């Protein structure tokens, strides 16, 4: 779905890119293990990312995050970007933002270089963009007087010595194909013989998108990146990452550009061949001008939503449309219905398809005259898309904001002035205010996205998908209902929302398709995605057009819960949190069920503070807190690790190490189990019935109660420096008794 932007490059580009890199790799030997870089990337989320300047930034990225950021060669006209492969060793591209939040405080540029890096390799980067004090208010864009455009926000040269990460074949992207998300579009990540060296550059500038509500921005709010390679013998790919101080995802890096499937964007450079290897550059690097099929699906983010006490409806426009020749007309009728309340706003959408020249059949924009109750009106917005490759027929959606609307039927006359087109009908979005009803919030994506399977044109079933992204934050514990309202045209299709799909949800009236779905059971607190998937081949089944999608949520107590917000059944749930703390690896908590996000925060410290220390050698004190929980936990399990050297230095064995909890008056040794030994550390797990101050200590015979006496503070025996608190990533945990296994399923919230 849905803005009229240039189509993303399809399977033809994929083939070209794969051939390009395959040919390149055949000419250049894979990187040797000792070539460069020595740090193994610790995972795909919740770690400190090493930057080229020697500093770090927290890489949170717990899920989603592939829709807001793009790489474009034309930020003004193509903010959603495109996939570009070039042989130019110097050039310019832009990092753009189309997300619902409208801004990203700081941008990180990832550069991935394939193969062995020569000693005289160099990459010169100059970035320019807007800078502002990071906001302290959740999802609040900066004000116009806070932003400053900085020429050369970053200027520097990357050499072989700046690359600290060991070679790998994937880029980190949270729970999006962990350890297997591609670095560039069309990459075969399974080919481990062709790794890339990654370096991350802090550009010291942020991106501002349309939803920032700031006008007249230079480069449409994008970060401009100027690059120049010296002695690049192989292939390099650029990717963008975004860091935010305050967002629904918390503090950290949680976004990157998509390089897999529809909506992909990226920028890659084919290097110059080393002496004697021939030309490593393939024919056909894309400049975005290829004759790609217009039947590829798009994705569009909704602008920030609105709210009031009342109701929101999407109603069909009735009447007979059909094929219109020059001078022919058709009459439709809309009716706002008879729901209670005052009509706050109404939007009329008219849908047209198969518009073409009468003589040669080439696609052409419709030339329509529209009259509402006899008065000629012009559209407030229009969206078009081509239903195939160059010269294919056009589809269009016209949007009319109705200043006044009367009860009962209103006639709409549509007259065609040129060529041939098909009037498919329309839809009416009605918003009513009624102070006696609960508060509703609605987000709208409107446009025109023609999709169909066209294997000959490089559009396969996975490509013929139109997506609408609703990124407003939602409190699931205060949401009583959620509905997805959809309008489209064409043959029957599959409708989806987040991780659920329906094959029979769209109801047809002629070519008009409408749906009203209950999506509360699959609603996420952020980044909800509606999807319309074509199931027909363009040549035999026709073209599907995605037109309008509306997400409506109603405030109140969720079904099955009491007024206090607790589940009526009081069913317990267990969530596990992977932490970035050097001592605590994981915390699992059991508490009454809730859908809103929960986070565990862990501080490790050198002393017990005002509390008297236990009479035992202490490796580390821990404060563990639970944020966002609506009830106290009934049980928790802490997984932690202790250096083998500390255990040996204190004359202890693994069975002597315990986790102790201070209950306000005394220290209690908790039941602790020793786990595996990894990288010089012994892992342990211990269970508790409450959160409090904990101590990792050495207590021979640790199954006894340890009295609070002997206050020797052994901070000098601790060999890990204090760390700043890190918020962890929430995961659903399903305990499996059989074989004692545990499967961790990442929670989208």
mmCIF file with all atom_site columns, N, CA and C in Angstrom, residues 107 176 210 223 259 360 369 394 487 503 561-562 632:
data_model
loop_
_atom_site.group_PDB
_atom_site.id
_atom_site.type_symbol
_atom_site.label_atom_id
_atom_site.label_alt_id
_atom_site.label_comp_id
_atom_site.label_asym_id
_atom_site.label_entity_id
_atom_site.label_seq_id
_atom_site.pdbx_PDB_ins_code
_atom_site.Cartn_x
_atom_site.Cartn_y
_atom_site.Cartn_z
_atom_site.occupancy
_atom_site.B_iso_or_equiv
_atom_site.pdbx_formal_charge
_atom_site.auth_seq_id
_atom_site.auth_comp_id
_atom_site.auth_asym_id
_atom_site.auth_atom_id
_atom_site.pdbx_PDB_model_num
ATOM 1  N N  . UNK A 1 107 ? 21.809  8.775   13.349  1.00 0.00 ? 107 UNK A N  1
ATOM 2  C CA . UNK A 1 107 ? 21.923  7.744   12.321  1.00 0.00 ? 107 UNK A CA 1
ATOM 3  C C  . UNK A 1 107 ? 23.322  7.116   12.351  1.00 0.00 ? 107 UNK A C  1
ATOM 4  N N  . UNK A 1 176 ? 14.320  -10.321 13.285  1.00 0.00 ? 176 UNK A N  1
ATOM 5  C CA . UNK A 1 176 ? 14.107  -10.514 11.854  1.00 0.00 ? 176 UNK A CA 1
ATOM 6  C C  . UNK A 1 176 ? 15.204  -11.440 11.312  1.00 0.00 ? 176 UNK A C  1
ATOM 7  N N  . UNK A 1 210 ? 8.171   12.972  7.081   1.00 0.00 ? 210 UNK A N  1
ATOM 8  C CA . UNK A 1 210 ? 6.957   13.753  6.920   1.00 0.00 ? 210 UNK A CA 1
ATOM 9  C C  . UNK A 1 210 ? 6.147   13.858  8.189   1.00 0.00 ? 210 UNK A C  1
ATOM 10 N N  . UNK A 1 223 ? 19.559  12.430  5.814   1.00 0.00 ? 223 UNK A N  1
ATOM 11 C CA . UNK A 1 223 ? 20.996  12.613  6.023   1.00 0.00 ? 223 UNK A CA 1
ATOM 12 C C  . UNK A 1 223 ? 21.703  12.341  4.697   1.00 0.00 ? 223 UNK A C  1
ATOM 13 N N  . UNK A 1 259 ? 16.204  -5.059  3.488   1.00 0.00 ? 259 UNK A N  1
ATOM 14 C CA . UNK A 1 259 ? 16.909  -5.530  2.293   1.00 0.00 ? 259 UNK A CA 1
ATOM 15 C C  . UNK A 1 259 ? 16.419  -6.916  1.884   1.00 0.00 ? 259 UNK A C  1
ATOM 16 N N  . UNK A 1 360 ? -4.146  3.112   -28.669 1.00 0.00 ? 360 UNK A N  1
ATOM 17 C CA . UNK A 1 360 ? -3.054  2.131   -28.607 1.00 0.00 ? 360 UNK A CA 1
ATOM 18 C C  . UNK A 1 360 ? -3.056  1.300   -27.321 1.00 0.00 ? 360 UNK A C  1
ATOM 19 N N  . UNK A 1 369 ? -14.540 13.925  -14.613 1.00 0.00 ? 369 UNK A N  1
ATOM 20 C CA . UNK A 1 369 ? -15.271 15.034  -14.005 1.00 0.00 ? 369 UNK A CA 1
ATOM 21 C C  . UNK A 1 369 ? -16.247 14.432  -13.007 1.00 0.00 ? 369 UNK A C  1
ATOM 22 N N  . UNK A 1 394 ? -3.452  2.062   -16.037 1.00 0.00 ? 394 UNK A N  1
ATOM 23 C CA . UNK A 1 394 ? -3.292  2.738   -14.768 1.00 0.00 ? 394 UNK A CA 1
ATOM 24 C C  . UNK A 1 394 ? -4.489  2.462   -13.868 1.00 0.00 ? 394 UNK A C  1
ATOM 25 N N  . UNK A 1 487 ? -10.773 -1.404  2.264   1.00 0.00 ? 487 UNK A N  1
ATOM 26 C CA . UNK A 1 487 ? -11.434 -1.313  0.963   1.00 0.00 ? 487 UNK A CA 1
ATOM 27 C C  . UNK A 1 487 ? -10.397 -1.542  -0.123  1.00 0.00 ? 487 UNK A C  1
ATOM 28 N N  . UNK A 1 503 ? -8.516  -15.869 4.488   1.00 0.00 ? 503 UNK A N  1
ATOM 29 C CA . UNK A 1 503 ? -8.724  -16.054 3.046   1.00 0.00 ? 503 UNK A CA 1
ATOM 30 C C  . UNK A 1 503 ? -10.124 -15.655 2.603   1.00 0.00 ? 503 UNK A C  1
ATOM 31 N N  . UNK A 1 561 ? -11.232 -9.226  31.402  1.00 0.00 ? 561 UNK A N  1
ATOM 32 C CA . UNK A 1 561 ? -10.479 -8.621  32.491  1.00 0.00 ? 561 UNK A CA 1
ATOM 33 C C  . UNK A 1 561 ? -11.410 -7.875  33.418  1.00 0.00 ? 561 UNK A C  1
ATOM 34 N N  . UNK A 1 562 ? -10.978 -7.711  34.651  1.00 0.00 ? 562 UNK A N  1
ATOM 35 C CA . UNK A 1 562 ? -11.751 -6.942  35.615  1.00 0.00 ? 562 UNK A CA 1
ATOM 36 C C  . UNK A 1 562 ? -11.493 -5.475  35.401  1.00 0.00 ? 562 UNK A C  1
ATOM 37 N N  . UNK A 1 632 ? 2.774   -7.645  41.476  1.00 0.00 ? 632 UNK A N  1
ATOM 38 C CA . UNK A 1 632 ? 4.063   -8.161  41.909  1.00 0.00 ? 632 UNK A CA 1
ATOM 39 C C  . UNK A 1 632 ? 4.279   -9.570  41.363  1.00 0.00 ? 632 UNK A C  1
#
